[in-house]
Amino acid sequence: MPKDDPRTEAYGTVDEAVSCLGLARAEILALEGADTLPRALADLGPTLLQLQRDLFVAGAELAANPDAQDRLVDGQTRVDEAMLERLEELLAQAEATVEMPREFTVPGADRVSAALELARAVIRRAERRVISLDREGMLAGRWLLPWLNRLADLLWVYARLVEQAGLGTTETVRT
């Protein structure tokens, strides 16, 4: 498959998001090692690792040869409804603990939230690539697109959670 094939673009973008989440996770591990990670963020590292693994499932679905898509396995090589439901639960839990900002936030208050914002932006790009594939009838399942959408939402909320945990200062932009 050519490097600029729409399918390659989509799973390559998902792969970028895995790396961005790895950056956020590495920053969390550094804070843990320095014993400076706020208690409110104790579960974030393992959660990000699980999201990275889930992104591998999304990447597998996107990389599957169209002729072999009937061999994909829900939750292992194809995003399924249970994966979306887990994201929804994580999102609801995070939203319950975060005060939503009233203005646009500027990424960079701290390294963890900035890495989460970068991952969110890359996921949004992946989502746009997947929308193009969907328009052409090239998706194997029906859960990947809503899953990417909710993942980006979750990462935005996690960035706010990190900022509000006191790792840095939050700048806002009034519109």
mmCIF file of C-alpha atoms in Angstrom:
data_model
loop_
_atom_site.group_PDB
_atom_site.id
_atom_site.type_symbol
_atom_site.label_atom_id
_atom_site.label_comp_id
_atom_site.label_asym_id
_atom_site.label_seq_id
_atom_site.Cartn_x
_atom_site.Cartn_y
_atom_site.Cartn_z
ATOM 1 C CA MET A 1 0.000 0.000 0.000
ATOM 2 C CA PRO A 2 1.439 3.446 -0.864
ATOM 3 C CA LYS A 3 2.565 5.674 2.011
ATOM 4 C CA ASP A 4 -0.019 8.307 1.031
ATOM 5 C CA ASP A 5 -2.914 5.857 0.738
ATOM 6 C CA PRO A 6 -5.881 7.136 2.803
ATOM 7 C CA ARG A 7 -5.873 3.985 4.916
ATOM 8 C CA THR A 8 -2.126 4.318 5.588
ATOM 9 C CA GLU A 9 -2.648 7.987 6.467
ATOM 10 C CA ALA A 10 -5.345 7.002 8.976
ATOM 11 C CA TYR A 11 -3.446 4.262 10.783
ATOM 12 C CA GLY A 12 -0.238 6.294 10.649
ATOM 13 C CA THR A 13 -2.044 9.126 12.397
ATOM 14 C CA VAL A 14 -3.355 6.699 15.022
ATOM 15 C CA ASP A 15 0.246 5.555 15.521
ATOM 16 C CA GLU A 16 1.273 9.186 16.094
ATOM 17 C CA ALA A 17 -1.393 9.449 18.797
ATOM 18 C CA VAL A 18 0.043 6.370 20.532
ATOM 19 C CA SER A 19 3.394 8.168 20.674
ATOM 20 C CA CYS A 20 1.830 11.392 21.978
ATOM 21 C CA LEU A 21 0.138 9.479 24.771
ATOM 22 C CA GLY A 22 3.480 7.843 25.473
ATOM 23 C CA LEU A 23 4.969 11.279 25.959
ATOM 24 C CA ALA A 24 2.232 12.176 28.443
ATOM 25 C CA ARG A 25 2.723 8.857 30.238
ATOM 26 C CA ALA A 26 6.495 9.362 30.419
ATOM 27 C CA GLU A 27 5.940 12.756 32.036
ATOM 28 C CA ILE A 28 3.596 11.168 34.576
ATOM 29 C CA LEU A 29 6.174 8.461 35.316
ATOM 30 C CA ALA A 30 8.797 11.166 35.890
ATOM 31 C CA LEU A 31 6.494 12.919 38.356
ATOM 32 C CA GLU A 32 5.843 9.607 40.119
ATOM 33 C CA GLY A 33 9.580 8.974 40.304
ATOM 34 C CA ALA A 34 10.120 12.395 41.852
ATOM 35 C CA ASP A 35 7.182 11.751 44.204
ATOM 36 C CA THR A 36 5.482 14.928 42.921
ATOM 37 C CA LEU A 37 2.464 13.443 41.147
ATOM 38 C CA PRO A 38 -0.747 14.766 42.722
ATOM 39 C CA ARG A 39 -2.890 12.022 44.233
ATOM 40 C CA ALA A 40 -5.765 13.022 41.921
ATOM 41 C CA LEU A 41 -3.670 11.829 38.959
ATOM 42 C CA ALA A 42 -2.566 8.472 40.433
ATOM 43 C CA ASP A 43 -4.614 6.418 37.940
ATOM 44 C CA LEU A 44 -3.832 8.510 34.876
ATOM 45 C CA GLY A 45 -0.640 6.685 33.836
ATOM 46 C CA PRO A 46 -2.218 3.214 33.752
ATOM 47 C CA THR A 47 -5.288 4.635 32.023
ATOM 48 C CA LEU A 48 -3.144 6.227 29.310
ATOM 49 C CA LEU A 49 -1.328 2.919 28.821
ATOM 50 C CA GLN A 50 -4.674 1.195 28.290
ATOM 51 C CA LEU A 51 -5.683 3.892 25.811
ATOM 52 C CA GLN A 52 -2.431 3.312 23.933
ATOM 53 C CA ARG A 53 -3.257 -0.392 23.748
ATOM 54 C CA ASP A 54 -6.768 0.445 22.568
ATOM 55 C CA LEU A 55 -5.275 2.638 19.853
ATOM 56 C CA PHE A 56 -3.377 -0.430 18.630
ATOM 57 C CA VAL A 57 -6.785 -2.088 18.162
ATOM 58 C CA ALA A 58 -7.936 0.941 16.140
ATOM 59 C CA GLY A 59 -4.734 0.814 14.092
ATOM 60 C CA ALA A 60 -5.198 -2.892 13.407
ATOM 61 C CA GLU A 61 -8.713 -2.256 12.155
ATOM 62 C CA LEU A 62 -7.510 0.492 9.857
ATOM 63 C CA ALA A 63 -4.530 -1.498 8.588
ATOM 64 C CA ALA A 64 -6.514 -4.642 7.815
ATOM 65 C CA ASN A 65 -6.637 -5.612 4.187
ATOM 66 C CA PRO A 66 -10.186 -4.898 2.970
ATOM 67 C CA ASP A 67 -10.424 -8.506 1.771
ATOM 68 C CA ALA A 68 -9.645 -9.785 5.291
ATOM 69 C CA GLN A 69 -11.881 -7.519 7.341
ATOM 70 C CA ASP A 70 -14.273 -10.380 8.050
ATOM 71 C CA ARG A 71 -11.478 -11.948 10.140
ATOM 72 C CA LEU A 72 -11.201 -8.980 12.520
ATOM 73 C CA VAL A 73 -12.031 -9.727 16.152
ATOM 74 C CA ASP A 74 -14.065 -7.296 18.240
ATOM 75 C CA GLY A 75 -11.984 -5.709 20.976
ATOM 76 C CA GLN A 76 -8.746 -7.213 19.646
ATOM 77 C CA THR A 77 -8.375 -6.081 16.049
ATOM 78 C CA ARG A 78 -11.572 -4.051 15.650
ATOM 79 C CA VAL A 79 -13.011 -1.371 17.916
ATOM 80 C CA ASP A 80 -16.232 -2.614 19.428
ATOM 81 C CA GLU A 81 -19.135 -1.206 21.402
ATOM 82 C CA ALA A 82 -17.628 -2.293 24.727
ATOM 83 C CA MET A 83 -14.540 -0.183 24.017
ATOM 84 C CA LEU A 84 -16.744 2.831 23.321
ATOM 85 C CA GLU A 85 -18.708 2.203 26.515
ATOM 86 C CA ARG A 86 -15.450 2.092 28.549
ATOM 87 C CA LEU A 87 -14.457 5.462 27.064
ATOM 88 C CA GLU A 88 -17.861 6.891 27.937
ATOM 89 C CA GLU A 89 -17.429 5.703 31.537
ATOM 90 C CA LEU A 90 -13.952 7.237 31.793
ATOM 91 C CA LEU A 91 -15.256 10.477 30.327
ATOM 92 C CA ALA A 92 -18.182 10.644 32.765
ATOM 93 C CA GLN A 93 -15.850 9.984 35.720
ATOM 94 C CA ALA A 94 -13.387 12.650 34.602
ATOM 95 C CA GLU A 95 -16.079 15.223 33.859
ATOM 96 C CA ALA A 96 -17.488 14.742 37.351
ATOM 97 C CA THR A 97 -14.182 15.866 38.878
ATOM 98 C CA VAL A 98 -13.280 18.772 36.595
ATOM 99 C CA GLU A 99 -14.506 22.330 36.551
ATOM 100 C CA MET A 100 -15.043 23.157 32.885
ATOM 101 C CA PRO A 101 -13.337 26.356 31.755
ATOM 102 C CA ARG A 102 -15.458 29.211 30.455
ATOM 103 C CA GLU A 103 -12.915 30.273 27.833
ATOM 104 C CA PHE A 104 -10.570 28.518 25.416
ATOM 105 C CA THR A 105 -7.520 27.127 27.167
ATOM 106 C CA VAL A 106 -4.035 27.560 25.764
ATOM 107 C CA PRO A 107 -1.999 24.321 25.886
ATOM 108 C CA GLY A 108 1.278 24.481 27.753
ATOM 109 C CA ALA A 109 0.338 25.030 31.386
ATOM 110 C CA ASP A 110 2.466 21.957 32.137
ATOM 111 C CA ARG A 111 4.136 19.170 30.175
ATOM 112 C CA VAL A 112 1.522 16.502 30.899
ATOM 113 C CA SER A 113 -1.489 18.565 29.844
ATOM 114 C CA ALA A 114 0.409 19.837 26.789
ATOM 115 C CA ALA A 115 1.180 16.241 25.736
ATOM 116 C CA LEU A 116 -2.473 15.298 26.260
ATOM 117 C CA GLU A 117 -3.558 18.259 24.113
ATOM 118 C CA LEU A 118 -1.108 17.171 21.414
ATOM 119 C CA ALA A 119 -2.546 13.653 21.529
ATOM 120 C CA ARG A 120 -6.070 15.102 21.321
ATOM 121 C CA ALA A 121 -5.179 17.138 18.238
ATOM 122 C CA VAL A 122 -3.616 14.101 16.556
ATOM 123 C CA ILE A 123 -6.714 12.016 17.375
ATOM 124 C CA ARG A 124 -8.891 14.710 15.776
ATOM 125 C CA ARG A 125 -6.735 14.444 12.634
ATOM 126 C CA ALA A 126 -7.121 10.653 12.708
ATOM 127 C CA GLU A 127 -10.860 11.161 13.066
ATOM 128 C CA ARG A 128 -10.901 13.335 9.941
ATOM 129 C CA ARG A 129 -8.937 10.676 8.035
ATOM 130 C CA VAL A 130 -11.369 7.984 9.185
ATOM 131 C CA ILE A 131 -14.353 10.105 8.144
ATOM 132 C CA SER A 132 -12.881 10.128 4.638
ATOM 133 C CA LEU A 133 -12.542 6.338 4.715
ATOM 134 C CA ASP A 134 -16.090 5.992 5.993
ATOM 135 C CA ARG A 135 -17.385 8.181 3.190
ATOM 136 C CA GLU A 136 -15.797 5.723 0.742
ATOM 137 C CA GLY A 137 -17.262 2.692 2.555
ATOM 138 C CA MET A 138 -13.797 1.550 3.667
ATOM 139 C CA LEU A 139 -14.403 0.943 7.400
ATOM 140 C CA ALA A 140 -14.705 -2.565 8.787
ATOM 141 C CA GLY A 141 -16.831 -1.694 11.793
ATOM 142 C CA ARG A 142 -19.195 0.960 13.020
ATOM 143 C CA TRP A 143 -17.553 1.811 16.349
ATOM 144 C CA LEU A 144 -14.174 3.227 15.315
ATOM 145 C CA LEU A 145 -15.374 6.683 14.334
ATOM 146 C CA PRO A 146 -17.432 7.407 17.462
ATOM 147 C CA TRP A 147 -14.642 5.875 19.565
ATOM 148 C CA LEU A 148 -12.052 8.286 18.131
ATOM 149 C CA ASN A 149 -14.426 11.200 18.676
ATOM 150 C CA ARG A 150 -14.984 10.345 22.339
ATOM 151 C CA LEU A 151 -11.281 9.625 22.874
ATOM 152 C CA ALA A 152 -10.443 13.163 21.754
ATOM 153 C CA ASP A 153 -13.089 14.488 24.149
ATOM 154 C CA LEU A 154 -11.638 12.406 26.980
ATOM 155 C CA LEU A 155 -8.112 13.658 26.355
ATOM 156 C CA TRP A 156 -9.349 17.256 26.450
ATOM 157 C CA VAL A 157 -10.984 16.623 29.835
ATOM 158 C CA TYR A 158 -7.868 14.823 31.105
ATOM 159 C CA ALA A 159 -5.777 17.866 30.143
ATOM 160 C CA ARG A 160 -8.111 20.032 32.244
ATOM 161 C CA LEU A 161 -7.889 17.514 35.096
ATOM 162 C CA VAL A 162 -4.096 17.703 35.018
ATOM 163 C CA GLU A 163 -4.124 21.505 34.949
ATOM 164 C CA GLN A 164 -6.550 21.656 37.847
ATOM 165 C CA ALA A 165 -4.445 19.195 39.843
ATOM 166 C CA GLY A 166 -1.883 21.974 40.134
ATOM 167 C CA LEU A 167 0.990 20.945 37.881
ATOM 168 C CA GLY A 168 1.101 24.312 36.188
ATOM 169 C CA THR A 169 -0.826 27.489 35.447
ATOM 170 C CA THR A 170 -3.730 27.637 33.032
ATOM 171 C CA GLU A 171 -3.941 30.405 30.477
ATOM 172 C CA THR A 172 -7.223 31.158 28.811
ATOM 173 C CA VAL A 173 -8.097 33.114 25.718
ATOM 174 C CA ARG A 174 -11.215 35.221 25.688
ATOM 175 C CA THR A 175 -13.192 35.241 22.476
#
